[in-house]
Amino acid sequence: MKLMIIYATIEGQTRKIAERIAAHAEEKGHAAALMNVNAAQEFGLEKPDAVILAAPIHAARYPTPFVDFVHREKDWLNALPSAFVSVTLSIDSEHDDERAAAANFPEALKAETGWRPKAVHNAAGALRFTEYDFFKRWMMRRIAEAEGAPTDRGDVEFTDWRLLDDFVDAFLDLA
Ligand SMILES: Cc1cc2nc3c(=O)[nH]c(=O)nc-3n(C[C@H](O)[C@H](O)[C@H](O)COP(=O)(O)O)c2cc1C
């Protein structure tokens, strides 16, 4: 099967997730094409057999170019088997309401755009204190504190790669 993976990323973790999805699909014998959402807009798209979109939440929003892309392309996305990987920090929160809020971001995206992915995975992202500027570091320490996540200046990856692989396998079976 020809699988297309289209991602948005600000700090790089969702690109890493998208790369893992592509590598895993290829290991399973599929052809995978990986594309940043910005390139997808620039060059147009050759339609695949199935598509997985991935995007991170920053300040309670998916990146605007990603939301615009989903809005604009929803008709062909809805015509194919499609899946969504939503990347947040709060899906791993120690607080129930924060985890529920993280799980609701994909629902809000669906309602806003009319896209109907067949499967949704909420993946935990990463904290990259060594790469943040002063303002981001300050903001992320506050967010991490509220989530019960580490607040020192090191980098921490929360993504569960095994869960991600299982999600991709289940979606490819479905597609
Ligand atoms: C400035 C900033 C704001 C963020 N806001 C949120 C948020 O509102 N909710 C959340 O769950 N995670 C939030 N995060 C965590 C990101 O979703 C997480 O770091 C993710 O790995 C980022 O993906 P990316 O590296 O692909 O950009 C934020 C991260 C940054 C740097």
Coordinates of N, CA, C and O and ligand atoms in Angstrom, one line a residue:
M1 N 0.8 -1.2 0.0 CA 0.0 0.0 0.0 C 0.9 1.3 0.0 O 2.0 1.2 0.6
K2 N 0.4 2.3 -0.7 CA 1.1 3.6 -0.7 C 0.6 4.5 0.5 O -0.5 4.9 0.5
L3 N 1.4 4.7 1.5 CA 1.0 5.5 2.7 C 1.7 6.8 2.6 O 2.9 6.9 2.4
M4 N 0.9 7.9 2.8 CA 1.5 9.2 2.9 C 1.4 9.7 4.3 O 0.3 9.5 5.0
I5 N 2.5 10.3 4.8 CA 2.5 10.8 6.2 C 2.8 12.3 6.1 O 3.8 12.7 5.5
I6 N 1.8 13.1 6.5 CA 2.0 14.5 6.4 C 2.0 15.1 7.9 O 1.1 14.8 8.7
Y7 N 3.1 15.9 8.2 CA 3.2 16.3 9.6 C 3.5 17.8 9.6 O 4.0 18.4 8.7
A8 N 3.1 18.4 10.8 CA 3.6 19.7 11.2 C 4.5 19.5 12.4 O 4.2 18.6 13.2
T9 N 5.4 20.4 12.5 CA 6.3 20.3 13.8 C 6.8 21.7 14.0 O 7.0 22.5 13.1
I10 N 7.0 22.0 15.3 CA 7.7 23.3 15.7 C 9.1 23.0 16.2 O 10.0 23.6 15.9
E11 N 9.1 22.0 17.2 CA 10.4 21.7 17.9 C 11.0 20.4 17.3 O 12.1 20.1 17.8
G12 N 10.4 19.7 16.5 CA 11.0 18.5 15.9 C 10.5 17.2 16.3 O 10.7 16.2 15.7
Q13 N 9.8 17.1 17.5 CA 9.3 15.8 17.9 C 8.3 15.1 17.0 O 8.3 13.9 16.8
T14 N 7.4 15.9 16.4 CA 6.4 15.3 15.6 C 7.0 14.9 14.3 O 6.6 13.9 13.7
R15 N 8.1 15.5 13.8 CA 8.9 15.0 12.7 C 9.5 13.7 13.0 O 9.4 12.7 12.2
K16 N 10.0 13.6 14.2 CA 10.6 12.3 14.6 C 9.5 11.2 14.6 O 9.7 10.0 14.2
I17 N 8.3 11.5 15.1 CA 7.2 10.6 15.2 C 6.8 10.2 13.8 O 6.6 9.0 13.5
A18 N 6.7 11.2 12.9 CA 6.4 10.9 11.5 C 7.4 10.0 10.8 O 7.1 9.1 10.1
E19 N 8.7 10.3 11.1 CA 9.7 9.4 10.5 C 9.6 8.0 11.0 O 9.9 7.0 10.3
R20 N 9.3 7.9 12.3 CA 9.1 6.5 12.9 C 8.0 5.8 12.2 O 8.0 4.6 11.9
I21 N 6.9 6.5 12.0 CA 5.7 5.9 11.3 C 6.1 5.4 9.9 O 5.8 4.3 9.5
A22 N 6.8 6.3 9.2 CA 7.3 5.9 7.8 C 8.2 4.7 7.8 O 8.0 3.7 7.1
A23 N 9.2 4.7 8.8 CA 10.1 3.6 8.8 C 9.4 2.3 9.2 O 9.6 1.2 8.6
H24 N 8.4 2.4 10.1 CA 7.7 1.2 10.6 C 6.8 0.6 9.5 O 6.8 -0.6 9.2
A25 N 6.2 1.5 8.7 CA 5.3 1.1 7.6 C 6.2 0.4 6.5 O 5.8 -0.6 6.0
E26 N 7.3 0.9 6.3 CA 8.2 0.3 5.3 C 8.7 -1.0 5.7 O 8.8 -2.0 4.9
E27 N 9.0 -1.1 7.0 CA 9.4 -2.4 7.6 C 8.3 -3.5 7.3 O 8.6 -4.7 7.2
K28 N 7.1 -3.0 7.3 CA 6.0 -3.9 7.1 C 5.6 -4.1 5.6 O 4.6 -4.7 5.3
G29 N 6.5 -3.6 4.8 CA 6.3 -3.9 3.3 C 5.5 -2.8 2.6 O 5.2 -3.0 1.4
H30 N 5.2 -1.7 3.2 CA 4.4 -0.7 2.5 C 5.4 0.4 2.0 O 6.5 0.5 2.4
A31 N 4.9 1.2 1.0 CA 5.7 2.3 0.5 C 5.2 3.6 1.3 O 4.0 3.9 1.3
A32 N 6.2 4.3 1.9 CA 5.8 5.4 2.7 C 6.4 6.7 2.2 O 7.6 6.7 1.9
A33 N 5.6 7.7 2.0 CA 6.1 9.1 1.6 C 5.9 10.0 2.8 O 4.8 10.1 3.3
L34 N 6.9 10.7 3.1 CA 6.9 11.6 4.3 C 6.9 13.1 3.8 O 7.8 13.4 3.0
M35 N 6.1 13.9 4.4 CA 6.0 15.3 3.9 C 5.7 16.3 5.0 O 4.7 16.1 5.7
N36 N 6.4 17.3 5.0 CA 6.1 18.4 5.9 C 4.8 19.1 5.3 O 4.7 19.3 4.1
V37 N 3.9 19.5 6.2 CA 2.7 20.1 5.7 C 2.9 21.4 4.8 O 2.2 21.6 3.8
N38 N 4.0 22.1 5.1 CA 4.3 23.3 4.3 C 4.7 22.9 2.8 O 4.3 23.5 1.9
A39 N 5.5 21.8 2.7 CA 5.9 21.3 1.4 C 4.6 20.7 0.6 O 4.5 20.9 -0.6
A40 N 3.7 20.1 1.4 CA 2.5 19.6 0.8 C 1.7 20.7 0.2 O 1.1 20.5 -0.9
Q41 N 1.7 21.8 0.8 CA 1.0 23.0 0.2 C 1.7 23.5 -1.1 O 1.0 23.8 -2.0
E42 N 3.0 23.5 -1.0 CA 3.7 24.1 -2.1 C 3.7 23.3 -3.4 O 3.5 23.8 -4.5
F43 N 3.8 22.0 -3.2 CA 4.0 21.1 -4.4 C 2.7 20.4 -4.9 O 2.7 19.7 -5.9
G44 N 1.7 20.4 -4.1 CA 0.5 19.6 -4.5 C 0.8 18.2 -4.1 O 1.8 17.8 -3.6
L45 N -0.3 17.3 -4.2 CA -0.1 16.0 -3.7 C -0.6 14.9 -4.7 O -1.6 15.1 -5.4
E46 N 0.3 13.9 -4.8 CA -0.2 12.7 -5.5 C -0.9 11.9 -4.5 O -0.4 11.6 -3.4
K47 N -2.1 11.5 -4.9 CA -3.0 10.8 -3.9 C -2.5 9.4 -3.6 O -2.3 8.6 -4.5
P48 N -2.4 9.1 -2.3 CA -1.9 7.7 -1.9 C -3.1 6.8 -1.6 O -4.3 7.2 -1.9
D49 N -2.8 5.6 -1.1 CA -3.9 4.7 -0.7 C -4.5 5.0 0.7 O -5.6 4.7 1.0
A50 N -3.6 5.5 1.5 CA -4.0 5.8 2.9 C -3.1 7.0 3.4 O -2.0 7.2 2.9
V51 N -3.6 7.7 4.4 CA -2.8 8.9 4.8 C -2.8 9.0 6.4 O -3.9 8.7 7.0
I52 N -1.7 9.3 6.9 CA -1.6 9.6 8.4 C -1.1 11.0 8.5 O -0.1 11.4 8.0
L53 N -1.9 11.8 9.2 CA -1.5 13.2 9.6 C -1.0 13.2 11.0 O -1.5 12.5 11.9
A54 N 0.0 14.1 11.3 CA 0.5 14.2 12.7 C 0.8 15.7 12.9 O 1.4 16.4 12.1
A55 N 0.4 16.1 14.1 CA 0.6 17.6 14.5 C 0.7 17.7 16.0 O 0.0 17.0 16.7
P56 N 1.5 18.7 16.4 CA 1.6 18.9 17.9 C 0.7 20.1 18.4 O 0.4 21.0 17.6
I57 N 0.4 20.0 19.6 CA -0.3 21.1 20.3 C 0.8 22.1 20.9 O 1.7 21.6 21.6
H58 N 0.7 23.3 20.5 CA 1.5 24.4 21.1 C 0.5 25.5 21.6 O -0.3 26.0 20.8
A59 N 0.5 25.8 22.9 CA -0.4 26.8 23.5 C -1.8 26.5 23.1 O -2.5 27.3 22.6
A60 N -2.2 25.2 23.3 CA -3.6 24.7 23.1 C -4.1 24.8 21.7 O -5.3 24.8 21.4
R61 N -3.2 24.8 20.7 CA -3.6 24.9 19.3 C -2.7 24.0 18.4 O -1.5 24.0 18.7
Y62 N -3.2 23.5 17.4 CA -2.3 22.9 16.3 C -1.8 24.1 15.5 O -2.5 25.1 15.4
P63 N -0.6 23.9 14.8 CA -0.1 25.0 14.0 C -1.1 25.4 12.9 O -1.7 24.6 12.3
T64 N -1.2 26.7 12.7 CA -2.2 27.2 11.8 C -2.1 26.7 10.4 O -3.1 26.3 9.8
P65 N -0.8 26.5 9.8 CA -0.7 26.0 8.5 C -1.3 24.5 8.4 O -1.8 24.1 7.4
F66 N -1.2 23.8 9.5 CA -1.7 22.5 9.6 C -3.3 22.5 9.5 O -3.9 21.8 8.8
V67 N -3.9 23.3 10.4 CA -5.3 23.4 10.4 C -5.9 23.9 9.1 O -6.9 23.3 8.5
D68 N -5.2 24.8 8.5 CA -5.6 25.3 7.1 C -5.5 24.2 6.1 O -6.4 24.1 5.3
F69 N -4.5 23.4 6.2 CA -4.3 22.3 5.2 C -5.5 21.3 5.4 O -6.1 20.9 4.4
V70 N -5.8 21.0 6.6 CA -6.9 20.0 6.8 C -8.2 20.5 6.3 O -9.0 19.8 5.7
H71 N -8.4 21.8 6.6 CA -9.6 22.5 6.1 C -9.7 22.3 4.6 O -10.7 21.9 4.1
R72 N -8.6 22.7 3.9 CA -8.7 22.8 2.5 C -8.7 21.4 1.8 O -9.3 21.2 0.8
E73 N -8.1 20.4 2.4 CA -7.9 19.1 1.8 C -8.9 18.1 2.3 O -8.7 16.9 2.0
K74 N -9.8 18.5 3.2 CA -10.7 17.5 3.9 C -11.4 16.5 2.9 O -11.7 15.4 3.3
D75 N -11.8 17.0 1.7 CA -12.6 16.1 0.9 C -11.8 14.9 0.5 O -12.4 13.8 0.6
W76 N -10.6 15.1 0.0 CA -9.9 13.8 -0.4 C -9.4 13.1 0.8 O -9.3 11.9 0.8
L77 N -9.1 13.8 1.9 CA -8.8 13.1 3.2 C -9.9 12.2 3.6 O -9.7 11.0 4.0
N78 N -11.2 12.7 3.5 CA -12.3 11.9 3.9 C -12.6 10.7 2.9 O -13.3 9.8 3.3
A79 N -12.1 10.9 1.7 CA -12.4 9.8 0.7 C -11.4 8.6 0.9 O -11.6 7.6 0.2
L80 N -10.4 8.8 1.7 CA -9.4 7.7 1.9 C -9.4 7.3 3.3 O -9.8 8.0 4.2
P81 N -8.8 6.1 3.6 CA -8.6 5.7 5.0 C -7.5 6.7 5.5 O -6.4 6.8 5.0
S82 N -7.9 7.4 6.6 CA -6.9 8.4 7.1 C -6.9 8.3 8.7 O -7.9 7.8 9.3
A83 N -5.8 8.7 9.2 CA -5.6 8.6 10.7 C -4.9 9.9 11.1 O -4.2 10.5 10.4
F84 N -5.0 10.1 12.4 CA -4.4 11.3 13.0 C -3.6 11.0 14.2 O -4.1 10.3 15.1
V85 N -2.4 11.5 14.3 CA -1.6 11.4 15.5 C -1.4 12.8 16.1 O -0.8 13.7 15.5
S86 N -2.0 13.0 17.3 CA -2.0 14.3 18.0 C -0.9 14.2 19.0 O -0.9 13.3 19.9
V87 N 0.0 15.2 19.0 CA 1.2 15.2 19.9 C 1.0 16.3 21.0 O 0.9 17.5 20.7
T88 N 0.9 15.8 22.3 CA 0.8 16.8 23.4 C 1.7 16.4 24.5 O 2.1 15.2 24.6
L89 N 1.8 17.3 25.4 CA 2.5 16.9 26.7 C 1.4 16.4 27.7 O 1.7 15.5 28.5
S90 N 0.3 17.1 27.7 CA -0.7 16.8 28.7 C -1.4 15.5 28.6 O -2.0 15.1 29.6
I91 N -1.2 14.7 27.5 CA -1.8 13.4 27.5 C -1.1 12.5 28.5 O -1.7 11.5 29.0
D92 N 0.0 12.9 29.0 CA 0.7 12.1 30.1 C 0.6 12.8 31.4 O 1.3 12.4 32.4
S93 N -0.3 13.7 31.5 CA -0.4 14.5 32.8 C -0.8 13.6 33.9 O -1.5 12.6 33.7
E94 N -0.5 13.9 35.1 CA -1.0 13.2 36.3 C -2.4 13.6 36.6 O -3.0 13.0 37.5
H95 N -2.9 14.6 36.0 CA -4.2 15.1 36.3 C -5.2 14.6 35.2 O -5.0 14.9 34.0
D96 N -6.4 14.1 35.7 CA -7.4 13.5 34.7 C -7.9 14.6 33.8 O -8.1 14.3 32.6
D97 N -8.2 15.8 34.3 CA -8.8 16.8 33.5 C -7.8 17.2 32.4 O -8.2 17.6 31.2
E98 N -6.5 17.2 32.7 CA -5.5 17.6 31.6 C -5.5 16.6 30.6 O -5.3 16.9 29.4
R99 N -5.5 15.3 31.0 CA -5.5 14.2 30.0 C -6.8 14.3 29.1 O -6.7 14.1 27.9
A100 N -7.9 14.6 29.7 CA -9.2 14.7 29.0 C -9.1 15.8 28.0 O -9.5 15.7 26.8
A101 N -8.5 16.9 28.4 CA -8.4 18.1 27.5 C -7.5 17.7 26.3 O -7.8 18.1 25.2
A102 N -6.4 17.0 26.6 CA -5.5 16.6 25.5 C -6.2 15.7 24.5 O -6.1 15.9 23.3
A103 N -7.0 14.8 25.0 CA -7.8 13.9 24.2 C -8.8 14.6 23.4 O -9.3 14.1 22.3
N104 N -9.2 15.8 23.9 CA -10.3 16.5 23.2 C -9.8 17.3 22.0 O -10.6 17.7 21.1
F105 N -8.5 17.6 22.0 CA -7.9 18.4 20.8 C -8.3 17.8 19.5 O -8.7 18.6 18.6
P106 N -8.1 16.5 19.3 CA -8.5 16.0 18.0 C -10.0 16.1 17.7 O -10.3 16.3 16.5
E107 N -10.8 16.0 18.7 CA -12.2 16.1 18.5 C -12.6 17.5 18.0 O -13.4 17.7 17.1
A108 N -11.9 18.5 18.6 CA -12.2 19.9 18.3 C -11.7 20.1 16.8 O -12.3 20.9 16.0
L109 N -10.6 19.5 16.4 CA -10.1 19.7 15.1 C -11.1 19.1 14.1 O -11.4 19.7 13.0
K110 N -11.6 17.9 14.4 CA -12.6 17.3 13.5 C -13.8 18.2 13.4 O -14.3 18.4 12.3
A111 N -14.3 18.7 14.5 CA -15.5 19.6 14.4 C -15.2 20.9 13.6 O -16.0 21.3 12.9
E112 N -14.0 21.4 13.8 CA -13.6 22.6 13.1 C -13.5 22.5 11.6 O -13.8 23.3 10.8
T113 N -12.9 21.3 11.2 CA -12.5 21.2 9.8 C -13.4 20.3 9.0 O -13.4 20.3 7.8
G114 N -14.2 19.4 9.6 CA -15.0 18.4 8.9 C -14.2 17.2 8.5 O -14.7 16.3 7.8
W115 N -12.9 17.1 8.9 CA -12.2 15.9 8.6 C -12.6 14.8 9.5 O -12.8 15.0 10.7
R116 N -12.7 13.5 9.0 CA -13.2 12.4 9.8 C -12.1 11.3 9.7 O -12.3 10.3 9.0
P117 N -11.0 11.4 10.4 CA -10.0 10.3 10.4 C -10.7 9.0 11.0 O -11.5 9.1 12.0
K118 N -10.3 7.9 10.5 CA -10.8 6.6 11.0 C -10.2 6.2 12.3 O -10.8 5.4 13.0
A119 N -9.0 6.7 12.6 CA -8.3 6.4 13.8 C -7.5 7.6 14.3 O -7.0 8.3 13.6
V120 N -7.5 7.7 15.7 CA -6.8 8.8 16.3 C -5.9 8.2 17.4 O -6.3 7.4 18.2
H121 N -4.6 8.7 17.4 CA -3.7 8.3 18.5 C -3.2 9.6 19.2 O -2.7 10.5 18.5
N122 N -3.3 9.6 20.5 CA -2.8 10.7 21.3 C -1.4 10.3 21.7 O -1.2 9.5 22.6
A123 N -0.3 10.9 21.1 CA 1.0 10.6 21.5 C 1.6 11.6 22.4 O 1.3 12.8 22.3
A124 N 2.4 11.2 23.4 CA 3.1 12.1 24.3 C 4.3 12.7 23.5 O 5.0 11.9 22.8
G125 N 4.6 14.0 23.7 CA 5.7 14.6 23.0 C 7.0 14.6 23.8 O 7.3 13.6 24.4
A126 N 7.6 15.8 23.7 CA 8.9 15.9 24.4 C 9.1 17.3 25.0 O 8.4 18.2 24.5
L127 N 9.9 17.4 26.0 CA 10.4 18.7 26.5 C 11.8 18.9 26.1 O 12.6 17.9 26.3
R128 N 12.1 20.0 25.5 CA 13.5 20.2 25.0 C 14.0 21.6 25.6 O 14.2 22.5 24.9
F129 N 14.2 21.5 26.9 CA 14.6 22.7 27.6 C 15.9 23.3 27.0 O 16.2 24.5 27.0
T130 N 16.8 22.4 26.5 CA 18.1 22.9 26.0 C 17.9 23.7 24.7 O 18.8 24.5 24.3
E131 N 16.8 23.6 24.1 CA 16.6 24.3 22.8 C 15.6 25.5 22.9 O 15.5 26.3 21.9
Y132 N 14.9 25.6 24.0 CA 14.0 26.7 24.1 C 14.7 28.0 24.4 O 15.8 28.1 25.0
D133 N 14.1 29.1 23.9 CA 14.6 30.4 24.2 C 14.1 30.8 25.6 O 13.4 30.0 26.2
F134 N 14.5 31.9 26.1 CA 14.1 32.3 27.5 C 12.6 32.2 27.8 O 12.2 31.6 28.7
F135 N 11.9 32.8 26.9 CA 10.4 32.8 27.1 C 9.8 31.4 27.1 O 9.0 31.1 27.9
K136 N 10.2 30.7 26.1 CA 9.6 29.3 26.0 C 10.0 28.5 27.2 O 9.2 27.7 27.7
R137 N 11.3 28.6 27.6 CA 11.7 27.9 28.8 C 10.9 28.2 30.0 O 10.4 27.3 30.7
W138 N 10.6 29.5 30.2 CA 9.8 29.9 31.3 C 8.4 29.4 31.2 O 7.9 28.8 32.2
M139 N 7.8 29.4 30.0 CA 6.5 29.0 29.8 C 6.4 27.4 30.0 O 5.5 26.9 30.6
M140 N 7.4 26.7 29.4 CA 7.3 25.3 29.5 C 7.6 24.7 30.9 O 7.1 23.7 31.3
R141 N 8.4 25.5 31.7 CA 8.6 25.1 33.1 C 7.3 25.2 33.8 O 6.9 24.3 34.6
R142 N 6.5 26.2 33.5 CA 5.2 26.4 34.2 C 4.2 25.3 33.8 O 3.5 24.7 34.6
I143 N 4.2 25.0 32.4 CA 3.3 23.9 31.9 C 3.8 22.5 32.5 O 2.9 21.8 33.1
A144 N 5.1 22.3 32.5 CA 5.6 21.0 33.0 C 5.2 20.8 34.5 O 4.9 19.8 35.0
E145 N 5.4 21.9 35.2 CA 5.1 21.9 36.7 C 3.6 21.5 36.9 O 3.3 20.6 37.7
A146 N 2.7 22.1 36.1 CA 1.3 21.8 36.3 C 1.0 20.4 35.9 O 0.0 19.8 36.4
E147 N 1.7 19.8 35.0 CA 1.5 18.4 34.5 C 2.1 17.4 35.4 O 1.9 16.2 35.2
G148 N 3.0 17.8 36.3 CA 3.7 16.9 37.1 C 4.9 16.3 36.3 O 5.4 15.2 36.6
A149 N 5.3 17.0 35.3 CA 6.5 16.6 34.5 C 7.8 17.2 35.0 O 7.7 18.2 35.7
P150 N 8.9 16.7 34.6 CA 10.2 17.3 35.1 C 10.3 18.8 34.6 O 9.9 19.1 33.5
T151 N 10.9 19.6 35.5 CA 11.0 21.0 35.1 C 12.5 21.5 35.1 O 12.7 22.7 35.1
D152 N 13.4 20.5 35.1 CA 14.8 21.0 35.1 C 15.1 21.3 33.6 O 14.2 21.3 32.7
R153 N 16.3 21.6 33.3 CA 16.6 22.1 32.0 C 17.0 21.1 31.0 O 17.3 21.3 29.8
G154 N 17.0 19.8 31.4 CA 17.3 18.7 30.4 C 16.2 18.5 29.4 O 15.1 19.0 29.5
D155 N 16.5 17.6 28.4 CA 15.5 17.2 27.5 C 14.9 15.9 27.9 O 15.6 15.0 28.3
V156 N 13.6 15.7 27.7 CA 12.9 14.5 28.1 C 12.0 14.1 27.0 O 11.1 14.9 26.6
E157 N 12.0 12.9 26.6 CA 11.1 12.4 25.5 C 10.1 11.5 26.2 O 10.5 10.5 26.8
F158 N 8.8 11.8 26.0 CA 7.8 11.0 26.6 C 7.1 10.0 25.7 O 6.3 9.2 26.1
T159 N 7.4 10.2 24.4 CA 6.7 9.4 23.4 C 6.9 7.9 23.6 O 8.1 7.4 23.8
D160 N 5.8 7.1 23.6 CA 5.9 5.7 23.7 C 5.9 5.1 22.3 O 4.9 5.0 21.7
W161 N 7.1 4.7 21.9 CA 7.3 4.2 20.5 C 6.5 2.9 20.2 O 6.0 2.7 19.1
R162 N 6.5 2.0 21.2 CA 5.8 0.8 21.1 C 4.3 1.0 20.8 O 3.7 0.4 19.9
L163 N 3.7 1.9 21.6 CA 2.2 2.2 21.4 C 2.0 2.8 20.0 O 1.0 2.5 19.4
L164 N 2.9 3.7 19.6 CA 2.8 4.3 18.2 C 2.9 3.2 17.2 O 2.0 3.2 16.2
D165 N 3.8 2.3 17.3 CA 3.9 1.2 16.3 C 2.6 0.4 16.3 O 2.1 0.0 15.2
D166 N 2.1 0.1 17.4 CA 0.8 -0.7 17.5 C -0.3 0.0 16.8 O -1.1 -0.6 16.1
F167 N -0.3 1.3 17.0 CA -1.4 2.1 16.4 C -1.3 2.1 14.9 O -2.2 1.9 14.2
V168 N 0.0 2.2 14.4 CA 0.2 2.2 12.9 C -0.2 0.8 12.4 O -0.9 0.7 11.3
D169 N 0.2 -0.2 13.1 CA -0.2 -1.6 12.6 C -1.7 -1.7 12.5 O -2.2 -2.3 11.5
A170 N -2.4 -1.3 13.6 CA -3.9 -1.4 13.6 C -4.5 -0.6 12.4 O -5.4 -1.1 11.8
F171 N -4.0 0.6 12.2 CA -4.5 1.4 11.1 C -4.2 0.8 9.8 O -5.1 0.7 8.9
L172 N -3.0 0.3 9.6 CA -2.7 -0.3 8.2 C -3.6 -1.6 8.0 O -4.0 -1.8 6.9
D173 N -3.9 -2.3 9.0 CA -4.8 -3.5 8.9 C -6.2 -3.0 8.5 O -6.8 -3.6 7.6
L174 N -6.6 -1.9 9.1 CA -7.9 -1.4 8.8 C -8.0 -0.8 7.4 O -9.0 -1.0 6.7
A175 N -6.9 -0.2 7.0 CA -6.9 0.5 5.7 C -6.8 -0.6 4.6 O -7.2 -0.3 3.5
Ligands
LIG1 C1 5.7 26.9 23.5 C2 5.1 25.5 23.7 C3 3.7 25.4 24.1 C4 3.1 24.2 24.3 N1 1.8 24.1 24.7 C5 1.3 22.9 25.0 C6 -0.1 22.8 25.4 O1 -0.8 23.8 25.4 N2 -0.6 21.6 25.7 C7 0.2 20.5 25.7 O2 -0.3 19.4 26.0 N3 1.5 20.5 25.3 C8 2.1 21.7 24.9 N4 3.4 21.8 24.5 C9 4.1 20.5 24.4 C10 4.3 20.1 23.0 O3 3.1 19.6 22.5 C11 5.4 19.0 22.9 O4 6.6 19.7 23.4 C12 5.6 18.4 21.6 O5 6.6 17.4 21.7 C13 6.0 19.5 20.5 O6 6.0 18.9 19.3 P1 7.0 19.4 18.1 O7 8.4 19.1 18.7 O8 6.7 18.6 17.0 O9 6.7 20.9 17.9 C14 3.9 23.0 24.2 C15 5.3 23.1 23.8 C16 5.9 24.3 23.6 C17 7.3 24.4 23.2

